[in-house]
Amino acid sequence: MSRQSPTLALVGATGAVGTVMIDIINGRESVPWGEIRLIASARSAGKKITVRGEELTVVELKPEAFDGIDVAMFDVPDEVSAEWAPVAAARGAVAVDNSGAFRMDDEVPLVVPEVNADKVGNPEHYPKGIIANPNCTTLSMMAALGALHREFGLTSLVVSSYQAASGAGQDGIDRLYAELEAVAGKGLGSKAGDVRAALEAAGLPVADTPFAGTPLALNVVPSAGSYKGDGWFSEELKVRNESRKILGIPGLKVSATCVRVPVVTTHSLAVHATFEREVTVEAAHKLFEAQPSIVLTDDPENGVFPSPAEVVGADPTYVGRVRQALDFPNTLDFFVCGDNLRKGAALNTYEIAEQVAAKLA
Amino acid sequence: MSRQSPTLALVGATGAVGTVMIDIINGRESVPWGEIRLIASARSAGKKITVRGEELTVVELKPEAFDGIDVAMFDVPDEVSAEWAPVAAARGAVAVDNSGAFRMDDEVPLVVPEVNADKVGNPEHYPKGIIANPNCTTLSMMAALGALHREFGLTSLVVSSYQAASGAGQDGIDRLYAELEAVAGKGLGSKAGDVRAALEAAGLPVADTPFAGTPLALNVVPSAGSYKGDGWFSEELKVRNESRKILGIPGLKVSATCVRVPVVTTHSLAVHATFEREVTVEAAHKLFEAQPSIVLTDDPENGVFPSPAEVVGADPTYVGRVRQALDFPNTLDFFVCGDNLRKGAALNTYEIAEQVAAKLA
């Protein structure tokens, strides 16, 4: 690779999303990068990971780690990003951040390339040197809503989520697996609290789970993120506020209910979307078919619709169950499934990084 | 018991809902019935079942089985009800039917006692001698919506369901248990189709499941009931049409998305309900607290909200996550869980039967 090729850093290379990010980089036909540098906490520094056939040594997160880096992707908790993305930017990198730390910052664009790639067209668009990647739940429906909005003018959204355990990180995945093993084969789920009792008997008390002190096996949990007052959880407010910012509709009306379900990976959303203009299923199908990052699976009569266990691991968003609301004008109901670790996190972050690289070239 | 006490028949006594019905009858402090007669198909006739301390022999479903019966509850498939409820009525019984056969018949009232008990006040209200029990998904939210509608005037509903396997009968329960055993402990759910492959390897091909040929373990399935055209499944249209009829709002606007989740029993619904008049969380809480068939569990900050594995087996509907929609006037979002075999089926049917008995007394 030439000296002029941009350089890429991945901060959080050994985490759940970081691991998927490396899969994505390894799976690309070609990449625009000269050096790729893996960065993680001191605990993981020194670890060897093979990227595109080359064994790389993970380096420790410190200011000098960003020297010579053009684009730094962050897949780390909010507080780590809050501290270190500005450090990377100060050293001359463009930070592409997958945490919640900067998403609602007016000087930080929130980008889904299919919807608002123009926001990374010019460094003036990101004066802090930081570009944010949306929350995974919001992201799952953005490609579909962006396509519909351009054509029909979105005015309101009522959304219910069916969110996977991995949205709560590797802890969430491990917990769901442990719970399933503890309840399988026991004929539980017909009496109040018997799932909870089985978990406690198996040495899996629920008090400290990532799921609000509630069993997730044989259950659904209407709680995601942290409590923000007036009955709302953070995840629900993110769906509202991030959708408004990404789509550029400050007055978009949004109500979201976020519910965790016993699925490992891939978020699903039931979307009720109202537009300024009349919208037909046929027109929506055409838009979805024209969008490379959407797979339309919509033949419900023959059992063809998206479901998370069938979609997980894929890059595109799967859309189906598209139908005209019977009683609400200019309104479509549809169901969407997207891998929350790929398009919902690593893939979209990487796509932003590639867009920035293209501008640098 | 006196000779004047009304007599009760239970048709489908050996099925999934019939079994719960017998639990309910056995659990009542007192019952108004003289004779209780258990009726089932020829295959189950002769079986002995203990009801309130007395061992009863199941009799075969035939016209004479209804002789001397005042109220006949039907917990059988649509086609059995369609044939036999009129036979019971012709023999002088009031048929209380839990199937879908008569729900939308203009001469058959569709009753949730908390909402429209007046519809069973007089035999003129049920000229065919038949009263229908609503679909379990619709029923789960009726007590809450009825209370709110009386006070604030309901105008529209956007509903997403999280429906339990037992909504598809004992086959649904058995299938979910078998699937869970086949996938537990295998670390599946991170690649498209690996759950399906594991089920097929375990001798559980999905083609003929009650869940639209789709795995339910580690998955959610946006398909419930039969396909009715224009993108809609029967369960979604039932939510719309039955809600309108029960609440007496012919122009109620409804969009429903019905999704099966890997829960054994108890349906959950995310409800977005808009009213004619302003509605506050405080006012809604007061109405719910005043309704004996509702349990309000709504302290999300402290992890208090309804979830199906924690409310299954209970008679009341559990309501929580009540919040004012941020962008929609006169609108509440809330989450409700109701045992689909109890209030959603057997309990409501039995409550109607008791109301009829009270009128006969």
XYZ file of C-alpha atoms in Angstrom:
722
model
C 0.000 0.000 0.000
C 1.221 3.499 -0.781
C 2.317 5.963 1.875
C -0.647 8.149 0.807
C -3.274 5.606 1.852
C -5.191 6.815 4.912
C -4.549 5.059 8.202
C -7.194 3.541 10.450
C -7.327 2.896 14.179
C -9.882 0.689 15.932
C -10.321 1.574 19.599
C -11.996 -1.224 21.558
C -10.616 -3.879 19.220
C -11.140 -6.728 21.689
C -14.765 -5.955 22.699
C -18.004 -7.474 21.326
C -18.485 -4.815 18.640
C -14.722 -4.553 18.018
C -14.616 -8.266 17.247
C -17.438 -7.919 14.723
C -15.605 -4.891 13.282
C -12.533 -7.032 12.604
C -14.769 -9.639 10.925
C -16.167 -6.881 8.721
C -12.721 -5.523 7.805
C -11.534 -9.050 7.042
C -14.595 -9.673 4.889
C -14.235 -6.595 2.637
C -13.041 -7.247 -0.907
C -10.665 -4.330 -0.612
C -9.981 -1.634 1.963
C -8.614 1.873 1.443
C -6.288 1.769 4.436
C -2.530 1.892 4.672
C -1.850 0.966 8.290
C -4.585 -0.511 10.470
C -3.868 -0.116 14.183
C -5.731 -1.981 16.949
C -6.108 -0.145 20.247
C -7.572 -1.385 23.536
C -7.190 -1.006 27.269
C -3.879 -1.844 28.968
C -5.397 -5.206 29.956
C -5.718 -6.278 26.290
C -2.587 -4.588 24.959
C -0.096 -7.053 23.506
C -2.787 -9.410 22.267
C -2.256 -10.580 18.657
C -5.132 -10.412 16.166
C -4.955 -11.236 12.468
C -6.389 -8.558 10.207
C -6.449 -9.157 6.458
C -3.714 -11.774 6.744
C -1.406 -9.684 8.887
C -0.867 -10.395 12.575
C -1.310 -7.150 14.476
C -0.398 -6.466 18.095
C -3.012 -4.560 20.095
C -1.552 -1.322 21.482
C -2.588 0.442 24.655
C -5.002 3.369 24.575
C -2.883 6.490 25.173
C -2.508 9.794 23.311
C 0.459 8.682 21.203
C -1.541 5.698 19.963
C -3.292 8.143 17.600
C -0.129 9.591 16.054
C -0.229 9.215 12.301
C -3.846 8.004 12.325
C -6.341 9.559 9.889
C -9.543 7.851 11.036
C -10.104 6.388 14.524
C -13.171 4.241 15.117
C -14.343 3.982 18.737
C -16.324 0.929 19.943
C -16.085 1.577 23.674
C -18.379 2.689 26.521
C -19.705 6.273 26.563
C -17.272 7.497 29.207
C -14.230 6.153 27.353
C -15.343 7.809 24.132
C -16.125 11.055 25.955
C -12.532 11.172 27.169
C -10.608 9.752 24.219
C -12.406 10.766 21.000
C -11.368 14.412 21.591
C -7.803 13.223 22.217
C -7.780 11.396 18.884
C -9.253 14.473 17.161
C -6.650 16.739 18.773
C -3.932 14.485 17.335
C -5.393 14.968 13.858
C -7.597 11.901 13.454
C -11.263 12.003 12.531
C -12.983 10.091 15.347
C -15.959 7.936 14.315
C -17.685 7.117 17.578
C -20.179 4.342 18.217
C -20.976 5.428 21.793
C -23.773 7.707 22.969
C -21.346 10.379 24.150
C -21.612 12.773 21.201
C -24.724 11.754 19.269
C -26.877 14.728 20.266
C -23.996 17.274 20.126
C -24.933 19.982 17.592
C -21.352 20.085 16.351
C -21.205 16.328 15.771
C -23.067 14.842 12.808
C -24.994 11.609 13.400
C -24.595 9.607 10.241
C -26.216 6.733 8.393
C -24.536 6.766 4.979
C -27.704 5.766 3.074
C -29.545 8.720 4.625
C -27.170 11.611 5.230
C -23.746 10.832 3.763
C -23.550 14.551 2.895
C -22.782 15.190 6.582
C -19.284 13.769 6.127
C -18.602 15.506 2.837
C -16.495 18.248 4.310
C -14.524 18.682 7.564
C -16.636 21.811 8.235
C -19.487 19.411 8.947
C -17.628 17.952 11.927
C -15.823 20.888 13.542
C -14.893 18.801 16.589
C -13.294 16.170 14.408
C -15.904 13.721 15.657
C -18.666 11.902 13.769
C -21.207 9.827 15.702
C -22.737 6.457 14.864
C -26.394 6.058 15.938
C -27.855 3.750 18.558
C -28.435 0.229 17.233
C -32.212 0.311 17.681
C -32.608 3.539 15.750
C -30.211 2.314 13.072
C -32.234 -0.825 12.387
C -34.995 1.178 10.718
C -33.053 4.121 9.244
C -32.306 2.751 5.776
C -35.993 1.951 5.283
C -37.273 5.201 6.781
C -34.700 7.314 4.945
C -35.835 5.892 1.609
C -39.507 6.443 2.427
C -38.937 9.930 3.857
C -37.162 11.211 0.741
C -40.161 10.260 -1.341
C -43.158 10.787 0.922
C -42.144 13.118 3.794
C -42.198 11.360 7.167
C -44.273 13.089 9.872
C -44.725 10.551 12.677
C -43.524 7.203 13.979
C -44.935 4.751 16.496
C -42.356 2.028 17.096
C -42.209 -1.091 19.270
C -38.933 -2.952 19.518
C -38.011 -6.598 19.968
C -34.403 -6.130 21.079
C -31.733 -8.790 21.316
C -29.692 -9.628 24.408
C -26.444 -8.588 22.700
C -27.663 -5.002 22.816
C -26.543 -5.303 26.443
C -23.092 -6.493 25.312
C -21.337 -9.813 25.863
C -22.793 -9.903 29.402
C -26.247 -9.883 27.873
C -25.439 -12.764 25.530
C -23.810 -14.850 28.287
C -26.737 -14.236 30.604
C -29.334 -15.284 28.032
C -27.436 -18.509 27.258
C -27.111 -19.314 30.967
C -30.803 -18.646 31.557
C -31.856 -20.834 28.631
C -29.795 -23.742 29.926
C -31.332 -23.326 33.381
C -34.941 -23.394 32.151
C -34.824 -25.783 29.160
C -36.426 -29.182 29.668
C -38.242 -28.176 32.859
C -41.698 -27.348 31.542
C -41.625 -23.870 33.064
C -43.450 -20.689 32.162
C -47.015 -21.488 33.209
C -46.897 -20.110 36.737
C -45.949 -16.622 37.885
C -42.354 -16.529 39.016
C -41.430 -20.127 38.222
C -38.807 -19.020 35.693
C -37.327 -16.655 38.286
C -37.308 -19.432 40.894
C -35.566 -21.831 38.485
C -32.889 -19.232 37.745
C -32.280 -18.586 41.417
C -32.134 -22.344 42.085
C -29.543 -22.645 39.300
C -27.371 -20.005 40.962
C -28.470 -17.292 38.533
C -30.242 -14.694 40.681
C -31.808 -12.025 38.528
C -31.131 -8.999 40.723
C -27.978 -7.989 38.878
C -28.697 -9.022 35.307
C -28.391 -6.552 32.419
C -32.177 -6.955 32.066
C -33.559 -4.817 34.868
C -33.672 -7.570 37.480
C -36.061 -9.599 35.345
C -35.675 -13.028 33.708
C -35.223 -12.895 29.938
C -35.589 -16.626 29.158
C -39.256 -17.455 28.411
C -40.002 -13.771 28.965
C -39.928 -10.279 27.456
C -38.722 -7.239 29.406
C -40.166 -3.784 28.677
C -37.068 -1.939 29.841
C -33.973 -0.981 27.834
C -31.261 1.415 28.875
C -31.465 3.662 31.904
C -34.541 5.341 33.368
C -34.890 8.969 32.286
C -38.027 10.145 34.072
C -41.684 10.657 33.085
C -41.965 6.932 32.344
C -39.312 6.855 29.604
C -36.169 4.749 29.267
C -33.036 6.070 27.525
C -33.366 3.675 24.608
C -36.854 5.006 23.829
C -35.698 8.618 23.896
C -32.716 7.746 21.672
C -35.079 6.323 19.056
C -36.947 9.636 19.103
C -34.085 12.098 19.268
C -31.666 10.275 16.975
C -34.349 9.624 14.331
C -35.105 13.351 14.271
C -31.436 14.274 13.877
C -30.493 11.634 11.263
C -33.540 12.280 9.104
C -33.312 16.044 9.600
C -36.903 16.360 10.831
C -36.739 18.350 14.088
C -40.498 18.142 14.587
C -40.872 14.407 13.855
C -43.459 12.916 16.206
C -42.153 9.712 17.798
C -43.396 7.278 20.438
C -41.233 4.212 21.047
C -41.628 1.252 23.389
C -38.386 -0.700 23.763
C -38.678 -4.320 24.838
C -35.921 -6.890 25.295
C -36.709 -10.379 23.929
C -34.853 -13.711 24.305
C -33.008 -13.391 20.993
C -29.184 -13.424 20.924
C -28.467 -10.881 18.184
C -30.588 -8.821 15.736
C -33.086 -6.204 16.739
C -36.576 -6.187 15.250
C -38.972 -3.263 15.094
C -42.687 -2.970 14.389
C -42.985 0.417 12.702
C -46.129 2.513 12.136
C -44.997 5.424 9.962
C -47.124 8.327 8.728
C -46.179 10.547 5.788
C -47.197 13.886 4.276
C -48.213 12.219 1.044
C -50.094 9.102 0.050
C -47.913 6.000 0.117
C -48.678 2.579 -1.327
C -47.156 -0.811 -0.580
C -46.088 -1.052 -4.211
C -44.211 2.263 -4.056
C -42.541 1.270 -0.778
C -41.518 -2.098 -2.237
C -39.903 -0.331 -5.218
C -37.924 1.985 -2.945
C -36.764 -0.912 -0.746
C -35.768 -3.003 -3.764
C -33.722 -0.097 -5.121
C -31.781 0.280 -1.867
C -28.736 -2.050 -1.804
C -28.623 -2.137 1.992
C -32.210 -3.424 2.253
C -33.452 -6.941 1.548
C -37.189 -7.054 0.966
C -38.688 -10.318 2.294
C -42.382 -9.716 1.997
C -44.651 -12.539 0.927
C -46.543 -13.226 4.167
C -49.079 -15.472 2.483
C -46.229 -17.922 1.841
C -44.542 -17.446 5.199
C -41.943 -14.985 3.855
C -41.169 -12.222 6.361
C -38.044 -11.240 8.299
C -37.292 -12.853 11.679
C -34.159 -12.163 13.720
C -32.736 -15.707 13.963
C -32.875 -15.935 10.169
C -31.303 -12.518 9.525
C -28.500 -12.346 12.121
C -25.006 -12.051 10.689
C -26.165 -10.256 7.546
C -25.161 -6.711 6.632
C -28.456 -5.482 5.142
C -31.642 -4.588 6.947
C -34.486 -6.991 6.189
C -37.934 -5.475 5.670
C -41.295 -7.172 5.360
C -44.929 -7.196 6.485
C -45.350 -3.913 4.589
C -49.005 -2.934 4.572
C -51.153 0.145 4.292
C -52.733 1.068 7.622
C -56.469 0.484 7.306
C -57.606 3.482 9.325
C -54.716 5.970 9.219
C -54.187 8.012 6.036
C -50.730 8.081 4.394
C -49.508 5.430 6.820
C -47.574 2.198 6.445
C -47.061 -0.548 9.006
C -43.986 -2.734 8.525
C -41.525 -5.013 10.332
C -37.760 -4.684 10.104
C -34.864 -6.833 11.368
C -31.248 -5.675 11.496
C -28.163 -7.212 13.082
C -27.483 -4.836 15.966
C -23.775 -5.685 16.031
C -23.267 -5.249 12.265
C -25.334 -2.488 10.602
C -26.492 -1.499 14.077
C -22.942 -0.836 15.272
C -19.710 -2.032 13.614
C -20.784 -1.955 9.967
C -22.284 1.529 10.003
C -19.258 2.872 11.893
C -16.964 1.281 9.326
C -19.042 2.650 6.434
C -18.676 6.151 7.891
C -14.923 5.604 8.240
C -14.710 4.584 4.583
C -16.680 7.680 3.556
C -14.215 9.861 5.450
C -11.319 7.997 3.834
C -12.792 8.676 0.387
C -12.810 12.425 1.164
C -9.214 12.273 2.384
C -8.005 10.450 -0.703
C -77.693 -27.537 45.537
C -81.296 -26.663 44.833
C -83.131 -27.869 41.757
C -83.528 -24.220 40.739
C -79.801 -23.631 40.421
C -78.801 -23.141 36.761
C -76.867 -25.912 35.073
C -73.552 -25.520 33.263
C -71.929 -27.474 30.458
C -68.295 -27.181 29.413
C -67.698 -28.250 25.812
C -64.023 -29.006 25.130
C -63.403 -29.990 28.739
C -60.209 -31.894 27.958
C -58.485 -29.257 25.779
C -55.875 -26.637 26.796
C -58.418 -23.929 27.597
C -60.920 -26.446 28.994
C -58.307 -27.640 31.485
C -57.709 -24.064 32.650
C -61.483 -23.600 32.843
C -61.755 -26.529 35.276
C -58.930 -24.981 37.355
C -60.907 -21.746 37.462
C -64.155 -23.465 38.452
C -62.303 -25.415 41.148
C -60.711 -22.226 42.427
C -63.925 -20.189 42.860
C -65.099 -19.695 46.444
C -68.615 -20.525 45.376
C -70.359 -21.260 42.111
C -74.003 -20.705 41.169
C -74.376 -24.016 39.352
C -76.505 -27.017 40.065
C -75.160 -29.672 37.736
C -71.867 -29.162 35.932
C -71.529 -31.331 32.834
C -68.280 -31.974 30.974
C -68.536 -32.546 27.231
C -65.827 -33.483 24.731
C -65.292 -35.429 21.539
C -66.019 -39.182 21.433
C -62.276 -39.780 21.860
C -62.287 -38.170 25.346
C -65.756 -39.342 26.437
C -65.649 -41.545 29.532
C -62.633 -39.755 30.992
C -63.036 -38.894 34.708
C -62.260 -35.364 35.933
C -62.774 -34.046 39.456
C -64.680 -30.779 39.623
C -65.241 -29.151 43.026
C -64.686 -32.460 44.795
C -66.960 -34.482 42.607
C -65.685 -36.963 40.023
C -67.423 -36.285 36.725
C -67.441 -38.456 33.627
C -66.900 -36.640 30.352
C -69.830 -37.174 28.006
C -69.746 -37.203 24.232
C -70.678 -34.134 22.227
C -74.107 -34.855 20.740
C -77.416 -32.953 20.745
C -78.811 -34.701 23.838
C -75.734 -33.695 25.806
C -77.315 -30.226 26.097
C -80.647 -31.400 27.488
C -81.343 -29.653 30.792
C -78.375 -27.296 30.388
C -78.875 -23.563 30.985
C -75.433 -22.283 30.028
C -72.979 -24.087 27.716
C -69.426 -22.811 27.465
C -67.550 -23.739 24.277
C -63.737 -23.981 24.253
C -63.329 -25.723 20.922
C -62.103 -24.858 17.395
C -64.125 -22.453 15.243
C -65.685 -25.142 13.095
C -66.874 -27.161 16.106
C -68.450 -24.075 17.665
C -70.012 -23.072 14.350
C -71.794 -26.434 14.240
C -72.585 -27.070 17.887
C -73.267 -23.717 19.585
C -76.515 -23.373 17.580
C -77.426 -26.947 18.577
C -76.966 -26.057 22.256
C -79.007 -22.869 21.773
C -81.775 -24.782 19.997
C -81.954 -27.106 23.020
C -82.497 -24.094 25.305
C -78.984 -23.357 26.553
C -77.254 -20.017 26.296
C -74.009 -20.769 24.453
C -70.955 -18.783 25.572
C -68.441 -19.354 22.818
C -64.687 -18.796 22.966
C -64.088 -19.477 19.281
C -63.952 -16.973 16.447
C -67.069 -18.394 14.798
C -69.607 -15.819 15.989
C -67.612 -12.847 17.253
C -68.420 -10.487 14.412
C -72.054 -11.661 14.022
C -74.345 -8.634 14.549
C -76.792 -10.792 16.499
C -74.111 -12.102 18.847
C -72.759 -9.798 21.543
C -68.984 -9.839 22.126
C -68.527 -9.407 25.846
C -65.879 -8.359 28.333
C -67.803 -7.995 31.611
C -65.750 -5.006 32.805
C -66.570 -3.152 29.589
C -70.007 -4.157 28.298
C -71.734 -6.445 30.812
C -74.979 -4.716 29.774
C -74.901 -6.842 26.599
C -75.886 -9.927 28.594
C -78.554 -8.197 30.675
C -81.460 -9.480 28.639
C -81.985 -12.425 26.245
C -83.049 -9.885 23.606
C -79.385 -8.933 23.437
C -78.476 -12.390 22.182
C -81.304 -13.442 19.863
C -79.362 -16.465 18.611
C -78.847 -17.709 22.154
C -75.100 -17.220 21.627
C -72.663 -14.846 23.361
C -69.074 -14.614 22.103
C -65.840 -14.332 24.045
C -63.160 -12.161 22.377
C -59.832 -13.220 20.959
C -57.141 -13.503 23.637
C -54.920 -10.760 22.200
C -57.741 -8.234 22.098
C -58.889 -9.270 25.568
C -55.504 -8.594 27.144
C -55.955 -4.847 26.783
C -59.743 -4.480 27.081
C -60.047 -3.898 30.817
C -57.485 -1.090 30.619
C -58.857 0.448 27.444
C -62.460 0.176 28.637
C -61.630 2.143 31.775
C -59.757 4.809 29.823
C -62.394 5.046 27.081
C -65.251 5.687 29.507
C -63.365 8.663 30.890
C -61.463 10.109 27.938
C -63.066 8.813 24.699
C -60.755 6.515 22.758
C -60.166 7.493 19.111
C -57.177 5.476 17.920
C -54.896 2.577 18.788
C -51.500 1.463 17.532
C -50.681 -1.917 19.083
C -47.749 -4.313 18.844
C -48.089 -7.718 20.455
C -45.646 -10.093 22.115
C -47.755 -13.260 21.962
C -47.136 -16.494 23.793
C -46.787 -19.932 22.217
C -49.891 -21.212 24.004
C -51.972 -18.899 21.815
C -51.382 -21.666 19.264
C -52.724 -24.274 21.723
C -50.986 -27.212 23.374
C -49.127 -27.857 20.100
C -47.596 -24.410 20.415
C -46.464 -25.035 23.992
C -45.018 -28.465 23.175
C -43.211 -27.100 20.167
C -41.611 -24.217 22.092
C -40.389 -26.577 24.836
C -38.948 -28.973 22.255
C -37.198 -26.135 20.432
C -35.701 -24.747 23.637
C -34.263 -28.139 24.557
C -32.780 -28.467 21.078
C -31.001 -25.095 21.147
C -30.026 -24.652 24.823
C -26.342 -24.994 25.626
C -25.229 -24.750 22.011
C -24.268 -21.094 21.736
C -26.583 -20.546 18.780
C -28.272 -17.433 17.476
C -25.350 -15.486 16.017
C -25.526 -16.746 12.445
C -28.456 -16.689 10.059
C -30.261 -19.997 10.052
C -28.206 -21.750 12.744
C -31.254 -22.097 15.003
C -33.207 -23.595 12.120
C -30.343 -25.985 11.309
C -30.135 -27.106 14.962
C -33.871 -27.795 15.031
C -33.719 -29.819 11.834
C -30.702 -31.752 13.174
C -32.709 -32.514 16.334
C -35.534 -33.963 14.269
C -37.667 -30.844 14.636
C -38.091 -29.497 11.092
C -39.877 -26.168 11.146
C -41.995 -26.586 8.026
C -45.068 -27.740 9.919
C -44.843 -25.831 13.180
C -47.735 -23.678 14.423
C -45.367 -20.706 13.886
C -45.479 -20.166 10.150
C -42.565 -22.471 9.327
C -40.208 -20.348 11.406
C -38.198 -21.196 14.545
C -39.599 -19.648 17.738
C -36.704 -20.440 20.109
C -34.190 -17.556 20.123
C -36.484 -15.794 17.655
C -39.637 -13.739 17.194
C -42.156 -14.431 14.435
C -44.239 -11.593 12.938
C -47.092 -13.848 11.923
C -50.156 -14.874 13.960
C -53.274 -16.542 12.667
C -54.066 -16.995 9.001
C -53.233 -14.659 6.136
C -56.160 -12.431 5.157
C -54.801 -10.401 2.241
C -53.400 -6.885 1.802
C -50.557 -7.757 4.165
C -52.733 -8.506 7.206
C -52.973 -11.616 9.388
C -56.246 -12.670 11.017
C -54.987 -11.906 14.530
C -54.263 -8.295 13.563
C -57.704 -7.813 12.035
C -59.321 -9.390 15.114
C -57.602 -6.825 17.332
C -59.095 -4.084 15.163
C -62.577 -5.418 14.590
C -63.176 -6.898 18.037
C -61.888 -3.777 19.815
C -64.366 -1.686 17.831
C -67.255 -3.990 18.693
C -66.476 -4.487 22.396
C -65.840 -0.803 23.057
C -68.765 0.265 20.861
C -66.635 2.589 18.709
C -67.369 1.642 15.077
C -64.917 4.232 13.750
C -62.036 3.415 16.087
C -58.757 3.679 14.179
C -56.575 0.630 14.786
C -53.263 -0.668 13.463
C -51.939 -3.856 15.045
C -48.770 -5.869 14.443
C -48.978 -9.337 15.998
C -45.708 -11.071 16.795
C -45.130 -14.448 18.420
C -42.355 -14.539 21.054
C -40.729 -17.482 22.887
C -42.925 -17.166 25.982
C -45.081 -20.109 27.097
C -48.211 -18.331 28.295
C -49.296 -14.676 28.737
C -49.632 -12.188 25.937
C -48.075 -8.743 26.210
C -49.028 -5.639 24.256
C -47.344 -2.292 23.682
C -50.280 0.099 23.334
C -50.273 3.646 21.913
C -53.775 4.985 22.601
C -55.168 8.391 21.606
C -58.231 9.965 23.215
C -60.666 12.812 22.550
C -59.689 14.555 25.766
C -56.476 15.252 27.595
C -55.280 12.310 29.669
C -52.574 12.251 32.327
C -50.607 9.371 33.783
C -52.033 10.219 37.190
C -55.613 9.984 35.954
C -54.886 6.703 34.182
C -53.266 5.289 37.321
C -56.366 6.184 39.346
C -58.658 4.449 36.873
C -56.485 1.337 36.812
C -56.254 1.210 40.595
C -60.035 1.424 40.841
C -60.523 -1.545 38.493
C -60.435 -4.861 40.424
C -59.377 -6.836 37.346
C -56.277 -4.673 36.793
C -53.039 -4.758 38.756
C -50.989 -1.603 38.280
C -47.239 -2.371 38.377
C -45.690 0.880 37.317
C -42.497 2.056 38.979
C -39.996 1.686 36.120
C -37.269 3.585 37.923
C -37.177 0.717 40.424
C -37.577 -2.055 37.874
C -41.316 -2.446 38.490
C -43.216 -3.186 35.272
C -45.215 -6.170 34.030
C -43.466 -9.050 32.250
C -45.223 -12.209 31.080
C -43.207 -14.847 33.007
C -44.000 -12.956 36.207
C -47.767 -12.559 35.680
C -48.717 -15.884 34.068
C -51.340 -17.805 36.032
C -52.939 -14.649 37.411
C -56.507 -13.605 36.690
C -56.004 -9.823 36.441
C -54.411 -7.880 33.645
C -51.124 -6.235 34.671
C -50.501 -2.706 33.419
C -47.344 -0.613 33.601
C -44.949 1.647 31.669
C -47.789 4.202 31.527
C -46.491 7.444 30.047
C -47.733 10.456 28.206
C -46.657 10.423 24.556
C -44.156 13.254 24.091
C -45.285 14.325 20.627
C -48.879 13.126 20.301
C -51.652 15.073 22.065
C -54.114 13.218 24.332
C -52.084 10.037 23.967
C -50.771 7.418 26.390
C -48.228 4.698 25.749
C -48.403 1.673 28.057
C -47.531 -2.017 28.359
C -49.980 -4.709 29.404
C -49.619 -8.424 30.202
C -52.534 -10.839 30.509
C -52.644 -14.615 30.797
C -54.073 -15.616 27.423
C -55.504 -18.880 28.792
C -57.175 -17.260 31.841
C -58.601 -13.760 31.293
C -57.736 -14.159 27.611
C -59.934 -17.249 27.267
C -61.289 -19.431 30.082
C -61.772 -16.779 32.777
C -63.620 -14.258 30.630
C -65.836 -17.007 29.197
C -66.623 -18.182 32.718
C -67.327 -14.634 33.890
C -69.847 -14.241 31.072
C -71.438 -17.564 32.029
C -71.793 -16.371 35.629
C -73.364 -13.112 34.442
C -75.907 -15.107 32.434
C -76.564 -17.339 35.451
C -77.236 -14.253 37.589
C -79.897 -13.142 35.107
C -81.460 -16.623 35.106
C -81.592 -16.795 38.888
